[in-house]
Amino acid sequence: MCKGFGCCLLKYTCRQICLFTIGISNGISVGAVFAFSAVLFFQLENDNSFVLNEKQSHMIEHIPLVLMIPAALFSGTIVEKIGRKATLLLLDVVAFISWLLVFLGENYGMIIVARCLIGIYVGAFYPTFITFIGEVTTPKYRSVLLTAIPLGSTHGFFACAIAGEFFHWKIVAAIFALCSLYNIAILLHFKESYVTHLDCNKIETAREAFAWFRGYDDAAKEEFNELLAHKYADPTTSFTQVIRMYTSKAFLLPLSISILVFFTVQCTRILAMQLYTLRIITTFNNSEVFVCYVVIGINSLSTIGMIVSMILIKIFSVRVMLIFSGYIVGILLLALGGVMYLSLHFIDPIYQIISIILLVVITLLHWIGLYPLSAVVCGEMFPQTTRTAGISISAFTSFLFSFVYLEVVPLLFASIGPYWTLVLFGHCAIIGTVVTHKLLSETKNKTLLDINNMISMNQ
């Protein structure tokens, strides 16, 4: 026990900060997965460690994206079987082994096995960490801490790309393996989530775990007692009760909102759009250096956007920020489509300037609102009894949307043209935001039980 309130507050704050660093560190590893294949292919062209044909290169690049989808779906089952913390530890061990295999890799076989493992890690870690953070953090800090993985993945992507410019690809892999070792070391000092203990009917152990994360004050004790009363008020024992639970509004409404938000996020995703939009912009300046500076400049705004997002979350509600950014980004995508249409028919440098400005604003708003807040919505909305299943299904749809998006965007640009593609995504973003505006309730400073009760009362 602490000797004073200040000592207790400092201890609990440090634990929250450590949780945030775990999210950042794993997010960095996740982001590096998407950039590492480019680093590997570029360096292999020069050092000839081993030769990859086109099919092998395609497999190395895309196999993680494919395996993320089923890994996210089945992560909930693993979490329920062995617990939140144990699953996170297992996944960080998998990540370490995968980066180690890359470091030791001397042929295609070792690299493809490593990429398969890292894909499973990314797909399963995202929903597991969101589940864990949503349960063990206080309502005051929960929204900020849930943005850790999006923030880390942004930095991981660029850290991997930059590291690849200065170090051999094996050294790059070793660097990210160290991130996994750090995560394992920190997680070993954390307790298991109280929900895992409650599921095993270990009431006193759950009470101790809850207090370890949230404190011993009266508010924490009252919240735990409410959780306890809610869990045993209507125990789920029969098949009929399970069916009723998964067909209730308390489960289907949060699931619908999460899927809709992830769909809107993909519609406003700018990475692929930038690559194809820059083809139009380079009509006026086809210098590779110019294009490189534009890409780096626009994407560096993601860091600024994420920092601004964490500040604004403490001032405004998640609902307000999500809806505002969704509407504005949707409208700006329509505007960007119009500017690109004009640029194809009227050669004028002014369209280049306007296109870059619109890309900058869209990037900022995407990183301030839609992308980081999608994790917050997913981590807050589901009731305790169906949280792992709901978050796993939501993450599954997110990775599925991402895979489909990356495959569809090039086809749309080639078939209907870049401006109509942007107009299409702009309309989808606006429609998705309108429906989200209608369905999403306010969750600021509410406990997970309060949010669950609020949804249930509106049935």
XYZ file of C-alpha atoms in Angstrom:
459
model
C 0.000 0.000 0.000
C 1.058 3.556 -0.621
C 1.960 5.877 2.221
C 0.021 8.767 0.794
C -2.310 9.898 -1.970
C 0.519 11.553 -3.937
C 2.585 8.368 -3.870
C -0.379 6.284 -5.077
C -1.230 8.750 -7.836
C 2.367 8.748 -9.071
C 2.498 4.942 -9.084
C -0.751 4.547 -11.026
C 0.259 7.303 -13.463
C 3.576 5.537 -14.124
C 1.706 2.322 -14.866
C -0.535 4.150 -17.339
C 2.552 5.667 -18.996
C 4.200 2.237 -19.240
C 1.058 0.892 -20.910
C 1.225 3.763 -23.383
C 4.887 3.021 -24.189
C 4.018 -0.644 -24.797
C 1.379 0.496 -27.290
C 3.825 2.887 -28.948
C 6.584 0.257 -29.119
C 4.296 -2.386 -30.605
C 2.821 0.201 -32.953
C 6.347 0.951 -34.200
C 6.860 -2.746 -34.886
C 3.481 -2.906 -36.667
C 4.309 0.115 -38.846
C 7.706 -1.332 -39.718
C 6.042 -4.442 -41.159
C 4.536 -2.381 -43.988
C 7.787 -0.587 -44.853
C 10.286 -3.409 -44.410
C 9.556 -5.212 -47.673
C 10.526 -2.100 -49.657
C 13.780 -1.812 -47.662
C 14.529 -5.500 -48.247
C 13.847 -5.434 -51.992
C 15.883 -2.268 -52.565
C 18.938 -3.554 -50.709
C 18.821 -7.031 -52.243
C 19.166 -5.426 -55.665
C 22.567 -4.127 -54.575
C 24.099 -6.694 -52.186
C 22.770 -9.900 -53.849
C 22.504 -11.808 -50.541
C 19.990 -13.967 -52.338
C 17.835 -13.530 -55.420
C 14.035 -13.192 -55.376
C 11.834 -13.623 -58.414
C 8.703 -11.550 -58.964
C 6.348 -14.123 -57.421
C 8.504 -14.482 -54.305
C 8.700 -10.697 -53.880
C 4.932 -10.477 -54.190
C 4.484 -13.146 -51.518
C 6.901 -11.464 -49.100
C 5.103 -8.158 -49.488
C 1.501 -9.390 -49.309
C 1.464 -12.479 -47.067
C 1.384 -10.420 -43.834
C -1.619 -8.452 -45.128
C -3.469 -11.693 -45.873
C -2.709 -13.364 -42.521
C -3.662 -10.296 -40.490
C -7.304 -10.848 -41.411
C -7.876 -14.336 -39.899
C -5.460 -13.577 -37.025
C -7.629 -10.657 -35.929
C -10.782 -12.764 -36.095
C -9.411 -15.616 -33.969
C -7.541 -13.432 -31.471
C -10.647 -13.155 -29.286
C -10.744 -16.914 -28.789
C -7.109 -16.963 -27.660
C -7.711 -14.039 -25.302
C -10.643 -15.842 -23.683
C -8.612 -19.034 -23.279
C -5.342 -17.732 -21.811
C -6.020 -14.116 -20.820
C -5.205 -10.601 -22.068
C -1.694 -10.198 -20.683
C -0.682 -13.756 -21.587
C -1.851 -13.229 -25.170
C 0.091 -9.959 -25.449
C 3.231 -11.685 -24.136
C 2.774 -14.568 -26.561
C 2.351 -12.206 -29.494
C 5.434 -10.172 -28.565
C 7.413 -13.430 -28.437
C 6.080 -14.237 -31.928
C 7.127 -10.764 -33.109
C 10.617 -11.202 -31.642
C 11.020 -14.605 -33.327
C 9.861 -13.194 -36.658
C 12.337 -10.282 -36.594
C 15.062 -12.679 -35.415
C 14.349 -14.978 -38.372
C 14.700 -12.016 -40.708
C 18.002 -11.096 -39.036
C 19.262 -14.664 -39.514
C 17.606 -15.078 -42.909
C 19.787 -16.391 -45.690
C 17.098 -17.503 -48.134
C 13.527 -16.996 -49.266
C 12.165 -19.725 -46.996
C 13.304 -18.077 -43.757
C 12.044 -14.680 -44.857
C 8.584 -15.937 -45.841
C 8.195 -17.821 -42.531
C 9.149 -14.638 -40.686
C 6.658 -12.586 -42.683
C 3.910 -15.120 -41.961
C 4.606 -14.871 -38.220
C 4.704 -11.078 -38.269
C 1.380 -10.959 -40.113
C -0.226 -13.131 -37.438
C 1.303 -10.892 -34.755
C -0.034 -7.673 -36.276
C -3.522 -9.054 -36.851
C -3.904 -10.495 -33.347
C -2.104 -7.808 -31.350
C -4.259 -4.864 -32.415
C -7.600 -6.155 -31.035
C -5.937 -7.736 -27.980
C -4.214 -4.533 -26.931
C -7.369 -2.475 -27.470
C -9.276 -4.929 -25.276
C -6.631 -4.797 -22.532
C -6.262 -1.006 -22.530
C -9.997 -0.409 -22.566
C -10.434 -2.563 -19.461
C -7.552 -1.534 -17.213
C -7.336 2.243 -17.775
C -9.409 4.980 -16.179
C -12.024 6.857 -18.242
C -9.886 10.000 -17.889
C -6.914 8.522 -19.788
C -8.536 5.705 -21.768
C -9.115 7.657 -24.998
C -5.531 8.912 -25.139
C -4.002 5.518 -24.370
C -6.093 3.821 -27.061
C -4.350 5.999 -29.684
C -0.946 4.462 -28.824
C -0.876 1.866 -31.618
C -1.958 4.315 -34.387
C 0.671 6.787 -33.167
C 3.381 4.120 -32.992
C 2.555 2.608 -36.377
C 2.979 6.009 -38.023
C 6.463 6.414 -36.595
C 7.330 2.767 -37.233
C 6.663 3.074 -40.952
C 8.965 6.066 -41.363
C 11.533 4.793 -38.845
C 11.910 1.609 -40.888
C 12.182 3.538 -44.142
C 14.798 5.902 -42.692
C 16.749 3.107 -40.988
C 16.862 1.297 -44.323
C 18.735 4.242 -45.806
C 21.576 3.950 -43.283
C 21.698 0.321 -42.122
C 21.706 -3.141 -43.647
C 18.283 -4.784 -43.693
C 19.409 -7.334 -41.101
C 20.389 -4.548 -38.704
C 16.999 -2.943 -39.294
C 15.322 -6.222 -38.319
C 17.486 -6.433 -35.180
C 16.426 -2.920 -34.160
C 12.746 -3.831 -34.274
C 13.418 -7.114 -32.473
C 14.628 -4.965 -29.571
C 11.188 -3.310 -29.476
C 9.640 -6.730 -28.860
C 12.145 -7.474 -26.086
C 11.251 -4.182 -24.409
C 7.550 -5.029 -24.577
C 8.127 -8.466 -23.066
C 10.209 -7.016 -20.242
C 7.566 -4.436 -19.327
C 4.585 -6.787 -19.652
C 6.191 -9.297 -17.290
C 5.850 -6.697 -14.517
C 2.138 -6.082 -15.194
C -0.796 -7.931 -13.716
C -3.409 -9.746 -15.760
C -6.630 -7.874 -16.525
C -9.250 -8.168 -13.800
C -11.771 -9.362 -16.432
C -9.742 -12.532 -17.011
C -9.876 -13.275 -13.277
C -13.606 -12.539 -13.153
C -14.170 -14.981 -16.005
C -12.426 -17.605 -13.871
C -14.564 -16.613 -10.847
C -11.478 -15.458 -8.925
C -13.196 -12.512 -7.262
C -10.498 -11.454 -4.806
C -7.726 -11.812 -7.389
C -9.803 -9.701 -9.786
C -10.328 -7.095 -7.059
C -6.572 -6.895 -6.439
C -5.844 -6.607 -10.156
C -8.449 -3.864 -10.579
C -6.968 -1.931 -7.651
C -3.430 -2.438 -9.007
C -4.387 -0.687 -12.240
C -7.018 1.770 -11.021
C -6.267 2.486 -7.363
C -7.841 1.912 -3.964
C -10.012 5.014 -3.711
C -13.771 4.956 -3.166
C -14.583 5.617 -6.844
C -12.493 2.617 -7.960
C -14.068 0.359 -5.327
C -17.555 1.468 -6.343
C -16.859 0.835 -10.043
C -15.525 -2.662 -9.332
C -18.557 -3.513 -7.188
C -20.843 -2.363 -10.011
C -18.933 -4.528 -12.482
C -19.221 -7.457 -10.122
C -22.953 -6.962 -9.641
C -23.492 -6.607 -13.382
C -21.533 -9.784 -14.178
C -23.487 -11.994 -11.795
C -26.891 -10.356 -12.245
C -27.598 -12.424 -15.370
C -25.001 -15.180 -15.771
C -24.742 -16.681 -19.252
C -25.121 -20.442 -18.961
C -27.331 -21.743 -21.770
C -26.983 -21.746 -25.543
C -30.158 -19.662 -25.831
C -28.696 -16.986 -23.569
C -25.515 -16.874 -25.637
C -27.520 -16.410 -28.840
C -29.588 -13.687 -27.181
C -26.414 -11.955 -26.008
C -24.866 -11.860 -29.475
C -28.085 -10.738 -31.172
C -28.866 -7.982 -28.675
C -28.577 -4.298 -29.454
C -25.890 -4.013 -26.764
C -23.632 -6.075 -29.061
C -24.891 -5.363 -32.586
C -25.003 -1.566 -32.245
C -21.361 -1.167 -31.123
C -20.321 -3.701 -33.754
C -22.145 -1.778 -36.492
C -20.649 1.523 -35.356
C -17.103 0.097 -35.211
C -17.368 -1.488 -38.668
C -18.838 1.714 -40.086
C -16.054 3.839 -38.584
C -13.358 1.503 -39.940
C -15.045 1.650 -43.360
C -15.028 5.461 -43.251
C -11.357 5.450 -42.231
C -10.458 3.325 -45.248
C -12.447 5.610 -47.554
C -10.357 8.556 -46.364
C -7.067 6.685 -46.323
C -4.491 8.814 -48.068
C -1.423 6.655 -48.566
C -2.587 5.003 -51.780
C -4.400 8.158 -52.875
C -1.206 10.184 -52.497
C 0.744 7.831 -54.728
C -1.790 8.093 -57.535
C -2.668 11.739 -56.993
C 1.012 12.611 -57.279
C 0.976 11.148 -60.793
C -1.331 14.001 -61.726
C 0.649 16.585 -59.772
C 3.876 15.525 -61.501
C 2.330 16.490 -64.816
C 3.688 19.931 -64.004
C 6.934 18.872 -62.295
C 8.190 15.338 -62.893
C 11.350 15.719 -60.828
C 11.853 12.673 -58.569
C 13.374 14.935 -55.908
C 10.274 17.150 -55.976
C 7.946 14.156 -55.613
C 10.087 12.756 -52.774
C 9.957 16.042 -50.850
C 6.196 16.308 -51.343
C 5.615 12.756 -50.049
C 7.913 13.225 -47.032
C 6.416 16.614 -46.240
C 2.813 15.433 -46.415
C 3.405 12.242 -44.446
C 5.456 13.975 -41.754
C 2.224 15.766 -40.893
C 0.931 12.480 -39.481
C 3.135 12.969 -36.429
C 1.812 16.477 -35.919
C -1.740 15.266 -36.460
C -1.446 12.480 -33.881
C 0.028 14.806 -31.246
C -2.720 17.348 -31.881
C -5.282 14.531 -31.663
C -4.097 13.479 -28.190
C -4.359 17.083 -27.010
C -7.803 17.660 -28.513
C -9.174 14.418 -27.033
C -8.713 15.939 -23.585
C -10.664 19.048 -24.653
C -13.351 17.768 -26.997
C -15.246 14.502 -27.117
C -14.306 11.610 -29.388
C -17.723 11.811 -31.038
C -17.347 15.490 -31.975
C -13.817 15.059 -33.344
C -14.711 11.931 -35.316
C -17.796 13.416 -36.931
C -16.180 16.781 -37.671
C -13.118 15.233 -39.329
C -15.290 12.766 -41.276
C -17.482 15.463 -42.804
C -14.599 17.793 -43.663
C -12.358 15.077 -45.138
C -15.259 13.762 -47.238
C -15.943 17.245 -48.629
C -12.232 17.840 -49.303
C -11.968 14.545 -51.188
C -14.764 15.757 -53.461
C -12.892 19.034 -53.905
C -9.623 17.211 -54.670
C -11.422 15.121 -57.290
C -12.739 18.310 -58.897
C -9.303 19.935 -58.921
C -7.763 16.847 -60.493
C -10.458 16.850 -63.180
C -9.646 20.461 -64.018
C -5.914 19.730 -63.983
C -6.367 17.107 -66.710
C -8.214 19.531 -68.969
C -6.507 22.831 -68.168
C -2.722 22.814 -67.721
C -2.073 25.405 -65.049
C 0.439 25.274 -62.117
C -2.247 26.636 -59.788
C -3.909 23.212 -59.755
C -0.660 21.649 -58.545
C -0.570 24.050 -55.601
C -4.249 23.510 -54.748
C -3.848 19.710 -54.949
C -0.915 19.737 -52.531
C -2.779 22.028 -50.118
C -5.819 19.734 -50.181
C -3.629 16.661 -49.607
C -1.990 18.386 -46.644
C -5.323 19.285 -45.041
C -6.825 15.836 -45.703
C -3.737 14.165 -44.200
C -3.870 16.334 -41.082
C -7.577 15.773 -40.487
C -7.260 12.048 -41.133
C -4.542 11.732 -38.487
C -6.168 14.138 -36.043
C -9.595 12.536 -36.140
C -10.546 9.474 -38.132
C -7.554 7.134 -37.893
C -6.649 7.343 -34.179
C -10.242 7.684 -32.989
C -11.351 4.506 -34.767
C -9.352 2.559 -32.152
C -10.980 4.583 -29.354
C -14.508 3.841 -30.588
C -13.715 0.142 -30.962
C -12.173 -0.068 -27.487
C -14.955 1.742 -25.633
C -18.290 0.631 -27.036
C -18.576 -3.111 -26.355
C -20.022 -4.563 -23.133
C -17.816 -6.721 -20.931
C -19.490 -10.016 -21.838
C -18.941 -9.638 -25.595
C -15.952 -7.274 -25.707
C -13.314 -9.691 -26.982
C -15.599 -11.051 -29.721
C -16.789 -7.586 -30.748
C -13.319 -6.063 -30.938
C -11.937 -9.094 -32.788
C -14.697 -8.962 -35.416
C -14.238 -5.187 -35.773
C -10.464 -5.570 -36.251
C -11.108 -8.383 -38.736
C -13.298 -6.083 -40.854
C -10.717 -3.287 -40.565
C -7.904 -5.449 -41.963
C -10.278 -6.851 -44.594
C -11.272 -3.325 -45.686
C -7.593 -2.375 -45.806
C -6.675 -5.325 -48.007
C -9.607 -4.728 -50.361
C -8.835 -1.001 -50.481
C -5.224 -1.563 -51.546
C -6.372 -3.929 -54.283
C -9.305 -1.825 -55.488
C -7.775 1.680 -55.609
C -5.358 0.929 -58.503
C -8.204 -0.705 -60.455
C -10.499 2.286 -59.894
C -7.825 4.755 -60.938
C -7.237 2.730 -64.106
C -10.935 2.209 -64.966
C -12.957 5.283 -63.945
C -10.071 7.714 -63.520
C -8.480 9.387 -60.480
C -10.997 12.201 -60.030
C -14.051 9.932 -60.099
C -12.292 7.597 -57.650
C -11.776 10.471 -55.213
C -15.380 11.596 -55.691
C -16.577 8.058 -54.961
C -14.539 7.814 -51.752
C -15.615 11.312 -50.759
C -19.288 10.344 -51.014
C -18.669 7.092 -49.099
C -16.900 9.029 -46.330
C -19.751 11.531 -46.020
C -22.420 8.799 -45.980
C -20.453 6.822 -43.385
C -20.082 9.923 -41.216
C -23.796 10.756 -41.471
C -24.763 7.286 -40.226
C -22.085 7.408 -37.498
C -23.424 10.813 -36.439
C -26.833 9.209 -35.993
C -25.693 6.095 -34.103
C -22.638 7.074 -32.026
C -23.282 8.190 -28.448
C -21.088 10.353 -26.253
C -18.527 8.363 -24.199
C -16.300 11.091 -22.741
C -15.324 10.383 -19.091
C -17.738 7.434 -18.873
C -16.802 4.005 -17.541
C -17.255 0.994 -19.809
C -20.199 -0.069 -17.660
C -21.799 3.380 -18.023
C -21.452 3.144 -21.812
C -22.955 -0.343 -21.803
C -25.893 0.794 -19.663
C -26.420 3.819 -21.918
C -26.669 1.599 -25.013
C -28.933 -0.912 -23.239
C -31.317 1.813 -22.041
C -31.811 2.970 -25.630
C -32.988 -0.458 -26.834
